[in-house]
PDB file of N, CA and C in Angstrom:
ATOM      1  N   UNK A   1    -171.426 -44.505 -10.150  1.00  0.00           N
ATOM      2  CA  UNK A   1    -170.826 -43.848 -11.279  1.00  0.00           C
ATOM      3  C   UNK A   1    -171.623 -44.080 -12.554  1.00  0.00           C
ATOM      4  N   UNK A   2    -172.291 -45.422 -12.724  1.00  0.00           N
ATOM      5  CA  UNK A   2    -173.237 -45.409 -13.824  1.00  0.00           C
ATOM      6  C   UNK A   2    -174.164 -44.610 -14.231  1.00  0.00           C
ATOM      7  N   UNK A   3    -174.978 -44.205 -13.139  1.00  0.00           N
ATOM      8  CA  UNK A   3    -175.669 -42.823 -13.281  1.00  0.00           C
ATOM      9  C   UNK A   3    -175.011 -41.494 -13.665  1.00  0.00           C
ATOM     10  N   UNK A   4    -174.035 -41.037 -13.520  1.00  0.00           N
ATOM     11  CA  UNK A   4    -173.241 -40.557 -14.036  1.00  0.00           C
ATOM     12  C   UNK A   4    -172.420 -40.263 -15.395  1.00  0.00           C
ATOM     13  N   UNK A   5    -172.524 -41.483 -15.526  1.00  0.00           N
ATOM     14  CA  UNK A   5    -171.313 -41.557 -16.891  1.00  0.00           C
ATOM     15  C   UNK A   5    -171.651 -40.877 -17.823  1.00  0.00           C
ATOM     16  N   UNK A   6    -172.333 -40.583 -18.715  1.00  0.00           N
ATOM     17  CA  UNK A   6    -173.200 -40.047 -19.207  1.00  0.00           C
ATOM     18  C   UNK A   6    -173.337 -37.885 -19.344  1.00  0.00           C
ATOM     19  N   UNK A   7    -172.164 -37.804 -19.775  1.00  0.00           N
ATOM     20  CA  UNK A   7    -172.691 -36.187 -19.290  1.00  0.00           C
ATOM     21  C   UNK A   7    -173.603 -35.381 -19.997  1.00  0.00           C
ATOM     22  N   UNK A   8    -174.386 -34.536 -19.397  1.00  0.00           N
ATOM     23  CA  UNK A   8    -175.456 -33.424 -19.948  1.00  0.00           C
ATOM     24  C   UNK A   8    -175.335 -32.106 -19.363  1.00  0.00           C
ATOM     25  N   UNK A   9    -175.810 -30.935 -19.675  1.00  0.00           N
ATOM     26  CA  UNK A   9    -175.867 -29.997 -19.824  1.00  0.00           C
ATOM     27  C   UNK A   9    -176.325 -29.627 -17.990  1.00  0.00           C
ATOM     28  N   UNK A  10    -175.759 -29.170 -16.630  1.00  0.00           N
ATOM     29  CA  UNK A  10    -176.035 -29.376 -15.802  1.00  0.00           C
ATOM     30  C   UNK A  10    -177.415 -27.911 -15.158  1.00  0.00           C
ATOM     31  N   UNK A  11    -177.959 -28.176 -14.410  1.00  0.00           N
ATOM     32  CA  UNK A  11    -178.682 -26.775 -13.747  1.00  0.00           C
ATOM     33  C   UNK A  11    -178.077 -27.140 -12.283  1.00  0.00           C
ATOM     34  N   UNK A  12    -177.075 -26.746 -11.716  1.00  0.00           N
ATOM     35  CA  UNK A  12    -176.940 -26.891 -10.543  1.00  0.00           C
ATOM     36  C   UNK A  12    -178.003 -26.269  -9.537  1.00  0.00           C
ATOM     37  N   UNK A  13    -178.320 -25.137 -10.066  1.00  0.00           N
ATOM     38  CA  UNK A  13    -179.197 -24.305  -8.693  1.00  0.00           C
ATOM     39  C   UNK A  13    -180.402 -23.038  -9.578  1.00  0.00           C
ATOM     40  N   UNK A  14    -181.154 -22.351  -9.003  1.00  0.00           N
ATOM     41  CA  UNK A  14    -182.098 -21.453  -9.791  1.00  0.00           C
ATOM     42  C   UNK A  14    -182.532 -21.033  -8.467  1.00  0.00           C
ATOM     43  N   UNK A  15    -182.905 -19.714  -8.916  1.00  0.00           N
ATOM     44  CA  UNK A  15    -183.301 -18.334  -7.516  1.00  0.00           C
ATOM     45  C   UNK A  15    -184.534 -18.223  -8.227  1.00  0.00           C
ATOM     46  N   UNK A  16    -185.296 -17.785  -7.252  1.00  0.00           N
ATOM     47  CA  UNK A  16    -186.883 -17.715  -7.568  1.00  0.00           C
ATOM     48  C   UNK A  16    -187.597 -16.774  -6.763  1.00  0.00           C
ATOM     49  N   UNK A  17    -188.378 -15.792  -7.159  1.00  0.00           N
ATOM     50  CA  UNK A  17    -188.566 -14.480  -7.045  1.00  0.00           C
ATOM     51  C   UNK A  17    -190.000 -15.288  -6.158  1.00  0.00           C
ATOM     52  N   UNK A  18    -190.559 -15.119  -5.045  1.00  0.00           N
ATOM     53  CA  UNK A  18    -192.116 -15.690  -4.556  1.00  0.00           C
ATOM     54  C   UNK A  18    -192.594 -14.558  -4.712  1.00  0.00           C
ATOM     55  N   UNK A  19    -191.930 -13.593  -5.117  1.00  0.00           N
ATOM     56  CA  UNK A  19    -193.413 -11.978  -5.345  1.00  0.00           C
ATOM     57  C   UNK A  19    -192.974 -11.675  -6.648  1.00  0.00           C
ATOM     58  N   UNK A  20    -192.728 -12.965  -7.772  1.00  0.00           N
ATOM     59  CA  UNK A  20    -193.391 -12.556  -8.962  1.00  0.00           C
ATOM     60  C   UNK A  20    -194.616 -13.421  -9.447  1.00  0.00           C
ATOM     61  N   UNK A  21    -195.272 -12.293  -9.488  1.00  0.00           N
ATOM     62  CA  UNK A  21    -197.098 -13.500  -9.466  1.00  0.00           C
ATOM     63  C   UNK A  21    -196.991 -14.294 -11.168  1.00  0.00           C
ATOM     64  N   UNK A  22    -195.846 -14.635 -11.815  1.00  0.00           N
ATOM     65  CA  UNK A  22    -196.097 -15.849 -12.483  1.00  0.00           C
ATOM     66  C   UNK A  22    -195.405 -17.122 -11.780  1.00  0.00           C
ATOM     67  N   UNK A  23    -194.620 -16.741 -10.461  1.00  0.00           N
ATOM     68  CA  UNK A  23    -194.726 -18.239 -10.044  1.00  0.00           C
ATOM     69  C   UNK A  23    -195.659 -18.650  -8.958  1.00  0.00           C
ATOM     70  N   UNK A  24    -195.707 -19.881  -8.798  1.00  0.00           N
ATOM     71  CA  UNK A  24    -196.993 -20.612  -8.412  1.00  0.00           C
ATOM     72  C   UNK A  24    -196.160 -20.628  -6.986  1.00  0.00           C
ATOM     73  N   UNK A  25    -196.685 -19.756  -5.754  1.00  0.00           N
ATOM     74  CA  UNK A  25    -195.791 -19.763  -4.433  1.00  0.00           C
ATOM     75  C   UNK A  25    -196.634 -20.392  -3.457  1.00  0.00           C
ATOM     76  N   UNK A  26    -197.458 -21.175  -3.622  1.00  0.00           N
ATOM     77  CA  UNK A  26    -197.736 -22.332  -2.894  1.00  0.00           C
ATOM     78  C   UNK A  26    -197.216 -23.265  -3.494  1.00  0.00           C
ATOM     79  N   UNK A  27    -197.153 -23.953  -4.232  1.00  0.00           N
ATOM     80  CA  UNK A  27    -196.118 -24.800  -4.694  1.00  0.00           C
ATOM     81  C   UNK A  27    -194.336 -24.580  -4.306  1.00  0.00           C
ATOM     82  N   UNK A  28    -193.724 -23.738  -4.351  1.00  0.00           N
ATOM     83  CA  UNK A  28    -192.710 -23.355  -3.980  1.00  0.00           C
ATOM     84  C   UNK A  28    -192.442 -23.646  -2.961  1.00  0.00           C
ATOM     85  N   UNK A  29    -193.279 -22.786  -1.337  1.00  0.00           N
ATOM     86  CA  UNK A  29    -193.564 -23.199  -0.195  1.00  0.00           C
ATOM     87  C   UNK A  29    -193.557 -24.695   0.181  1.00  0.00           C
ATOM     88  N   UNK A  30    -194.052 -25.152  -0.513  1.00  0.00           N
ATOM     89  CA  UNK A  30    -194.572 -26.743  -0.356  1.00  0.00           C
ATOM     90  C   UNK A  30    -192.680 -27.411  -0.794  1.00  0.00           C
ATOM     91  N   UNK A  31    -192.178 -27.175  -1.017  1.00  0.00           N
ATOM     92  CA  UNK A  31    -190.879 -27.629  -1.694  1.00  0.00           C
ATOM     93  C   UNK A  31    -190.056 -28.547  -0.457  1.00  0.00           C
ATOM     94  N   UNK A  32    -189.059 -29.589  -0.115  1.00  0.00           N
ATOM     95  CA  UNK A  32    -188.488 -30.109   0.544  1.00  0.00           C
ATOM     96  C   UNK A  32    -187.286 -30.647  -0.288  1.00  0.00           C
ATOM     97  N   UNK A  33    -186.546 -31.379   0.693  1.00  0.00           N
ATOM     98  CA  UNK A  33    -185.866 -31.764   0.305  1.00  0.00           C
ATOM     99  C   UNK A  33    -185.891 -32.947  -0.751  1.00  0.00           C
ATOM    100  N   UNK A  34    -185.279 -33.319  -1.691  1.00  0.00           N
ATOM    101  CA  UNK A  34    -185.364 -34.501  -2.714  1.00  0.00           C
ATOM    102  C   UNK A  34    -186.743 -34.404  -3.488  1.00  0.00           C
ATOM    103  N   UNK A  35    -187.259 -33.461  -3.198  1.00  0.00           N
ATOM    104  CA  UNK A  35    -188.829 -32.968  -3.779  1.00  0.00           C
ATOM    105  C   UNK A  35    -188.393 -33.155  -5.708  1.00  0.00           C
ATOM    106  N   UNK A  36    -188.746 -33.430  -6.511  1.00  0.00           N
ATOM    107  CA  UNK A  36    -188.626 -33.691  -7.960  1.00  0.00           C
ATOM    108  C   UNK A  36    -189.094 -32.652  -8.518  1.00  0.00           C
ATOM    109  N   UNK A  37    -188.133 -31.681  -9.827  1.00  0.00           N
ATOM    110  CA  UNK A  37    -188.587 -30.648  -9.819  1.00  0.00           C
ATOM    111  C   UNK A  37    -188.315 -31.033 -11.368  1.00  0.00           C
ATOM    112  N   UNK A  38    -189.484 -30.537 -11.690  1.00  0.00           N
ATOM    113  CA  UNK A  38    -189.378 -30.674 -13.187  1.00  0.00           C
ATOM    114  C   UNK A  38    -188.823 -29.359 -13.842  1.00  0.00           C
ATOM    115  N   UNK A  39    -188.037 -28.875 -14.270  1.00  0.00           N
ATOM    116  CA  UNK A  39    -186.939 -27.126 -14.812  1.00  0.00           C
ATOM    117  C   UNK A  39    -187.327 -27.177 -15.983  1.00  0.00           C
ATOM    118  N   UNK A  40    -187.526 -26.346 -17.102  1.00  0.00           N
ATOM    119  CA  UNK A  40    -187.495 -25.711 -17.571  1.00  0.00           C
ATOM    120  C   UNK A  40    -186.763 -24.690 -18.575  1.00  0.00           C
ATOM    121  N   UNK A  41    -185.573 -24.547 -18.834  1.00  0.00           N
ATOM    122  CA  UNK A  41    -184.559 -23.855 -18.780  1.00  0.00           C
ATOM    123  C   UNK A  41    -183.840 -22.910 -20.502  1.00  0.00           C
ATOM    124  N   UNK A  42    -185.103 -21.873 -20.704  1.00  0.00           N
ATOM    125  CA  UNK A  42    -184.542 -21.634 -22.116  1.00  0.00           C
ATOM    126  C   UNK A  42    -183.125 -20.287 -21.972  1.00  0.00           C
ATOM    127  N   UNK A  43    -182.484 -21.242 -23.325  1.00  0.00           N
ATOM    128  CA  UNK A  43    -180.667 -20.631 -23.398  1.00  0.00           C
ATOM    129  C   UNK A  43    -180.880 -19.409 -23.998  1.00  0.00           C
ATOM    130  N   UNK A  44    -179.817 -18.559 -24.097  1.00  0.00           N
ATOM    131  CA  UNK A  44    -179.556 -17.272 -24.784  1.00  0.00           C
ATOM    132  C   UNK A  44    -180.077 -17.672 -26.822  1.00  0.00           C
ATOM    133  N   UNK A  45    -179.484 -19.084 -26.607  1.00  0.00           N
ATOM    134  CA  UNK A  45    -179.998 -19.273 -28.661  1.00  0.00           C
ATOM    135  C   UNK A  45    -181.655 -19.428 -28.814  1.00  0.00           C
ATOM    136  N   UNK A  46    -182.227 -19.159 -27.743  1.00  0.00           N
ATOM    137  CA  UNK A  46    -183.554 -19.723 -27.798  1.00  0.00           C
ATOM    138  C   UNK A  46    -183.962 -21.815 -27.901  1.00  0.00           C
ATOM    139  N   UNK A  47    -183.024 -22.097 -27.484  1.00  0.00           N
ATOM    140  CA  UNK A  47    -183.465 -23.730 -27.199  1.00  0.00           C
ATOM    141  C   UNK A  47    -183.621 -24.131 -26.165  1.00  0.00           C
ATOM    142  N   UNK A  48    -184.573 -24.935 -26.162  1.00  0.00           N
ATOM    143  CA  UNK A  48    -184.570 -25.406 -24.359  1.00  0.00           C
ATOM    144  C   UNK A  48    -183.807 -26.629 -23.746  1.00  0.00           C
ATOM    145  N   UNK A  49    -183.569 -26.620 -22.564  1.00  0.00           N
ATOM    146  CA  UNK A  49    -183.386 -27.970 -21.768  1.00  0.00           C
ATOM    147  C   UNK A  49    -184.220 -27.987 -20.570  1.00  0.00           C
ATOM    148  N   UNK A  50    -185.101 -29.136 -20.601  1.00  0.00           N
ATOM    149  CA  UNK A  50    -185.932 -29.539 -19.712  1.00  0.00           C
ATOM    150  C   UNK A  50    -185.348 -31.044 -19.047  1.00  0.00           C
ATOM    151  N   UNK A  51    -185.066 -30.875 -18.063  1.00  0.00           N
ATOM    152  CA  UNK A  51    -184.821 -31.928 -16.800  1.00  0.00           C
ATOM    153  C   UNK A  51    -185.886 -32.241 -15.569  1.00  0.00           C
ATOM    154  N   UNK A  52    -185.949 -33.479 -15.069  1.00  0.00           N
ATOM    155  CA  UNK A  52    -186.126 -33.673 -13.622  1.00  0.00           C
ATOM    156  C   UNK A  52    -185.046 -33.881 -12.631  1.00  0.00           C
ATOM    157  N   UNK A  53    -184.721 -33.351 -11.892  1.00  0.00           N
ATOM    158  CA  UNK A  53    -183.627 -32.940 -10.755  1.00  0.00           C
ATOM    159  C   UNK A  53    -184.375 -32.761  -9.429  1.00  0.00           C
ATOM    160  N   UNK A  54    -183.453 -33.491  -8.481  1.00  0.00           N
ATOM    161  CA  UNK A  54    -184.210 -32.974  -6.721  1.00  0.00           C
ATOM    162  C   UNK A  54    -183.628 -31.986  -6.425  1.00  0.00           C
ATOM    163  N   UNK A  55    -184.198 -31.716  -5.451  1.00  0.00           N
ATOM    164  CA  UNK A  55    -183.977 -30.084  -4.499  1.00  0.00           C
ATOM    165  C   UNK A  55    -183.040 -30.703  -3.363  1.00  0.00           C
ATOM    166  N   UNK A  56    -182.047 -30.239  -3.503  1.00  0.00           N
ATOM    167  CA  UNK A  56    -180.713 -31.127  -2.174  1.00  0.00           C
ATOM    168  C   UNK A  56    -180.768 -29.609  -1.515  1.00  0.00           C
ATOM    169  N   UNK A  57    -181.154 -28.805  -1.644  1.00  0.00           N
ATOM    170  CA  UNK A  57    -180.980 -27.379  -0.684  1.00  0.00           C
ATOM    171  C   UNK A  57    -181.622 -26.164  -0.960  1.00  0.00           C
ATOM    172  N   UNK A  58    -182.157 -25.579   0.236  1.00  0.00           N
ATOM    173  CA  UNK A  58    -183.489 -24.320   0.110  1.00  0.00           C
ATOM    174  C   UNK A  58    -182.357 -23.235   0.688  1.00  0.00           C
ATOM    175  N   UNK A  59    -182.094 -22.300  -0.077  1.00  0.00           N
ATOM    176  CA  UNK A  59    -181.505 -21.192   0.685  1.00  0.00           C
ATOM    177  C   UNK A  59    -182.774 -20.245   0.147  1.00  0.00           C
ATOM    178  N   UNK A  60    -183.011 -19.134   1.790  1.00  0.00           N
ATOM    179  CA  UNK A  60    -184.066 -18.090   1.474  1.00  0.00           C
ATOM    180  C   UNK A  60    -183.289 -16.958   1.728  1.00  0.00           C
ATOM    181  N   UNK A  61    -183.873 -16.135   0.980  1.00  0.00           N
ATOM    182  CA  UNK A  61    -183.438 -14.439   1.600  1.00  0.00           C
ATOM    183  C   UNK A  61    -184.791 -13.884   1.476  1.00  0.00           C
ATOM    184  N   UNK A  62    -185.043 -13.443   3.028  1.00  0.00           N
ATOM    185  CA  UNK A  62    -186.438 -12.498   3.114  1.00  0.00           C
ATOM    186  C   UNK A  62    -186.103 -11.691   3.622  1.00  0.00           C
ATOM    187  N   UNK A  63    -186.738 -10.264   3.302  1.00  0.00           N
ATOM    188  CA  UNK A  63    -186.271  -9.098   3.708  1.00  0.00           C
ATOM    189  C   UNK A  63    -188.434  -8.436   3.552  1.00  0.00           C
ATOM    190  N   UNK A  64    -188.211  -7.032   4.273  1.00  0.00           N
ATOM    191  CA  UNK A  64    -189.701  -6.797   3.612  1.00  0.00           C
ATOM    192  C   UNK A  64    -190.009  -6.834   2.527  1.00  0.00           C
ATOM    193  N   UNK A  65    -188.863  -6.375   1.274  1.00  0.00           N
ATOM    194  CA  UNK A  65    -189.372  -5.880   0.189  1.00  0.00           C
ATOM    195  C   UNK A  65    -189.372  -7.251  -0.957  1.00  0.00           C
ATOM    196  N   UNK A  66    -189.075  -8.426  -0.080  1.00  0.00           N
ATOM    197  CA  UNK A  66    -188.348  -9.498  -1.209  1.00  0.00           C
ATOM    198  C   UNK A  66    -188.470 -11.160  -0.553  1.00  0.00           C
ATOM    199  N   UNK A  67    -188.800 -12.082  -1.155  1.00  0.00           N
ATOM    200  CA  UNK A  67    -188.850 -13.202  -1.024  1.00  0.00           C
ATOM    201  C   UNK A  67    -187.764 -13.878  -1.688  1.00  0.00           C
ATOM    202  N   UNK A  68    -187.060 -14.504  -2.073  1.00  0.00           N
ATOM    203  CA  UNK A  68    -186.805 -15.405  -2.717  1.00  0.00           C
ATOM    204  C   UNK A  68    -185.909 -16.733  -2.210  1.00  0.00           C
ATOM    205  N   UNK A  69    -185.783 -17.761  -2.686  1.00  0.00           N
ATOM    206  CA  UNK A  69    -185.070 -18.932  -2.270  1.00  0.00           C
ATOM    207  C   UNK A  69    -184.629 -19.352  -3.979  1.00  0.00           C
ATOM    208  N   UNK A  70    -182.667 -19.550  -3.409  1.00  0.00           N
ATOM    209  CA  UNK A  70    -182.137 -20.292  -4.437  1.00  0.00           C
ATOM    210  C   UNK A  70    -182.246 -22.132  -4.022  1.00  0.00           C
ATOM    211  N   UNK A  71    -182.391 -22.696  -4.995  1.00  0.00           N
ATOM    212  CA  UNK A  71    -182.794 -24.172  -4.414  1.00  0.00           C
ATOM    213  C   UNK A  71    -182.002 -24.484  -5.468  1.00  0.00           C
ATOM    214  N   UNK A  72    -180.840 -25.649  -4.418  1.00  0.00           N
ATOM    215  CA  UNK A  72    -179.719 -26.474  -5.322  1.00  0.00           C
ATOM    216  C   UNK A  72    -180.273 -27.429  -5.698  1.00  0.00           C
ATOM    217  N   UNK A  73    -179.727 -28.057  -6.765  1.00  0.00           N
ATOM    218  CA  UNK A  73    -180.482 -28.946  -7.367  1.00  0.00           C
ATOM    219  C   UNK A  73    -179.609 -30.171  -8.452  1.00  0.00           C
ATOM    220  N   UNK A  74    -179.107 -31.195  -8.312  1.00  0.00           N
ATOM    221  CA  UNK A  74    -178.874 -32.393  -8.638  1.00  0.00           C
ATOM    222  C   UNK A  74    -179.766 -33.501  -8.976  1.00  0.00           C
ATOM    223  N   UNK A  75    -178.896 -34.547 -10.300  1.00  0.00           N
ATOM    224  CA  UNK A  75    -179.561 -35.316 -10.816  1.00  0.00           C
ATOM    225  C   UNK A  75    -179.887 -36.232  -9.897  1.00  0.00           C
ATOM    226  N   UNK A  76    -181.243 -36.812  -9.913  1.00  0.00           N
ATOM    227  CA  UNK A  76    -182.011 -38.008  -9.034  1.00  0.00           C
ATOM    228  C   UNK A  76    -181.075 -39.173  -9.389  1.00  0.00           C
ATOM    229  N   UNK A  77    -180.577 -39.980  -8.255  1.00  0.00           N
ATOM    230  CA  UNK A  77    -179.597 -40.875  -8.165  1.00  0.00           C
ATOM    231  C   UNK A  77    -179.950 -41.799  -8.735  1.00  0.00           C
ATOM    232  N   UNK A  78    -181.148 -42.762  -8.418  1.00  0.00           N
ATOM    233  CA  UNK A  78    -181.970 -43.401  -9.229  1.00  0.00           C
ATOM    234  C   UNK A  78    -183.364 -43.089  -9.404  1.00  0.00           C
ATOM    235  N   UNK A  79    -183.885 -43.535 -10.232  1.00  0.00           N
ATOM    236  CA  UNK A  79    -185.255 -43.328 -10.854  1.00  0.00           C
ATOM    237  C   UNK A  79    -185.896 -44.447  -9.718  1.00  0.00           C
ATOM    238  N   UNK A  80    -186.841 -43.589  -8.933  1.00  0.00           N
ATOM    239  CA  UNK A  80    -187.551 -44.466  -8.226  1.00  0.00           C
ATOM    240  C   UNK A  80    -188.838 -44.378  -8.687  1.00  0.00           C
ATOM    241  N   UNK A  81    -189.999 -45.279  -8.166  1.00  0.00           N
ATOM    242  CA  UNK A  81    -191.648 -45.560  -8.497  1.00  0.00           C
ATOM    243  C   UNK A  81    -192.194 -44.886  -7.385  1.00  0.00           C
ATOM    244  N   UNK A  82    -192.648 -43.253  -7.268  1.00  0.00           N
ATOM    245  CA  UNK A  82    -193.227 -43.219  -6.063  1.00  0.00           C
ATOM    246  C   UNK A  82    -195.008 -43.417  -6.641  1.00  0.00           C
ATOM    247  N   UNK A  83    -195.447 -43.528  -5.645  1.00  0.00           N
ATOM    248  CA  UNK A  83    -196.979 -44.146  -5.813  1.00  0.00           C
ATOM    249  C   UNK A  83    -197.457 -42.874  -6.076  1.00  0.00           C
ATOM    250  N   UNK A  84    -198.364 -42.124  -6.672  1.00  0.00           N
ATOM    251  CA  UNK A  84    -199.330 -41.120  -7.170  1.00  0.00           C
ATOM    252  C   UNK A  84    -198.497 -39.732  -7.742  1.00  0.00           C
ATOM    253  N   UNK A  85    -197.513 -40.167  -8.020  1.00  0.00           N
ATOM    254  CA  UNK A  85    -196.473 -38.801  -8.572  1.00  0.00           C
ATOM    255  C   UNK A  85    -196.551 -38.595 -10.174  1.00  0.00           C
ATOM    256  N   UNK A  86    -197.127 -37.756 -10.701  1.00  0.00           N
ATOM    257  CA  UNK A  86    -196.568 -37.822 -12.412  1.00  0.00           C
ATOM    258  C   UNK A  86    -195.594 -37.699 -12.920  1.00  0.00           C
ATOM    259  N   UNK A  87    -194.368 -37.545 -12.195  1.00  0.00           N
ATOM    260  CA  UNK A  87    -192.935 -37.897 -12.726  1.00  0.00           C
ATOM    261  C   UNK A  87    -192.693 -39.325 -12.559  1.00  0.00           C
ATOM    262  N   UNK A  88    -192.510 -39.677 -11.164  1.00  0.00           N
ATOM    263  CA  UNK A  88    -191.878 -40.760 -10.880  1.00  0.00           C
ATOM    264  C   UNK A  88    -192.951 -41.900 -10.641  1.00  0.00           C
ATOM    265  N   UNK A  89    -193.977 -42.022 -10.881  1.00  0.00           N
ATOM    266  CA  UNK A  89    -194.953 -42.758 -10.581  1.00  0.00           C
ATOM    267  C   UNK A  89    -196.164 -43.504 -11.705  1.00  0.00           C
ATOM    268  N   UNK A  90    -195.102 -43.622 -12.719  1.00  0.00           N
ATOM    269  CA  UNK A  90    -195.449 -43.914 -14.422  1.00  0.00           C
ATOM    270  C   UNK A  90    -195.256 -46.008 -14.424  1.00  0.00           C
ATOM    271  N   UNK A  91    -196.368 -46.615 -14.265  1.00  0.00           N
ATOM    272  CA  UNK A  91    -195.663 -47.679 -13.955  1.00  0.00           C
ATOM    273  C   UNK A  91    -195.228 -48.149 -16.006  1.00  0.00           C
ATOM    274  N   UNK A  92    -194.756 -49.268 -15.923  1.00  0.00           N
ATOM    275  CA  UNK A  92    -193.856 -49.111 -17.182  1.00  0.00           C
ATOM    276  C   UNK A  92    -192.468 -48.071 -17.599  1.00  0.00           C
ATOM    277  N   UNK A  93    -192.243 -47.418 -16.544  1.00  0.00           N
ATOM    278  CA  UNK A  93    -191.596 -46.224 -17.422  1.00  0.00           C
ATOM    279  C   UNK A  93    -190.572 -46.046 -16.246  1.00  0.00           C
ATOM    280  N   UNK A  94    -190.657 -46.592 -14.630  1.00  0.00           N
ATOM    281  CA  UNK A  94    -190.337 -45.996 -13.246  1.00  0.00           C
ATOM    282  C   UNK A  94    -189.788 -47.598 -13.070  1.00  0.00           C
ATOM    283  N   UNK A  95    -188.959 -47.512 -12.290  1.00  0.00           N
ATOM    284  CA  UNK A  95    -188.406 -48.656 -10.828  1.00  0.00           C
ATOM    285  C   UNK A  95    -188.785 -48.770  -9.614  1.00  0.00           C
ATOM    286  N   UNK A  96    -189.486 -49.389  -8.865  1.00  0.00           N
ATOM    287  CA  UNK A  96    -189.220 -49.919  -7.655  1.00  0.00           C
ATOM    288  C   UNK A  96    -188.489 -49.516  -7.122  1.00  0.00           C
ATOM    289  N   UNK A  97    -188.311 -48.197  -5.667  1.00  0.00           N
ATOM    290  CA  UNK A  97    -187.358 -48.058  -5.164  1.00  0.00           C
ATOM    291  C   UNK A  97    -187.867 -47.870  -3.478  1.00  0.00           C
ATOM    292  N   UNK A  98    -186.817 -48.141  -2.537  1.00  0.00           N
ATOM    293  CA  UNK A  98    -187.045 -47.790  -1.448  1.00  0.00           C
ATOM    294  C   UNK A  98    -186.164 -46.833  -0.620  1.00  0.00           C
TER     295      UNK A  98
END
């Protein structure tokens, strides 16, 4: 609940077009589960919120004319240290996790 307590502005989930050539769809492809996704997210007032959140779920819809996958997405439970990551892999800044 400590991780928690704390409320912010949530992105539960985001749909993503792989045949619009400004997103990067090898990267996308490459996506898994608990994968760390750094969002992005500008509002109708023009301000942003930028989060890191994992990917807890890949839903795709492919058809011929269309790619896309909505990917759910929740706050990282704890801040872990993974070894060569530029999110989580900041020593000073990351935890030790297994």
């Amino acid at each position: 609940m400590a991780t928690r307590a704390e409320t912010t502005i949530r992105i539960d989930a985001m749909t993503v077009d792989l045949l619009d050539p400004s997103v990067p769809t090898a990267t996308m492809l490459n996506l898994d589960y608990f994968s760390n996704l750094k969002i992005t997210n500008i509002q109708p007032d023009g301000s942003t919120i930028v989060k890191t959140l994992q990917a807890q779920g890949l839903d795709w819809n492919i058809t011929p004319n269309s790619m896309k996958v909505t990917i759910t997405t929740l706050e990282p439970i704890v801040d872990g240290f993974i070894i060569g990551s530029a999110v989580s892999g900041i020593i000073g800044q990351s935890i030790m996790a297994y």
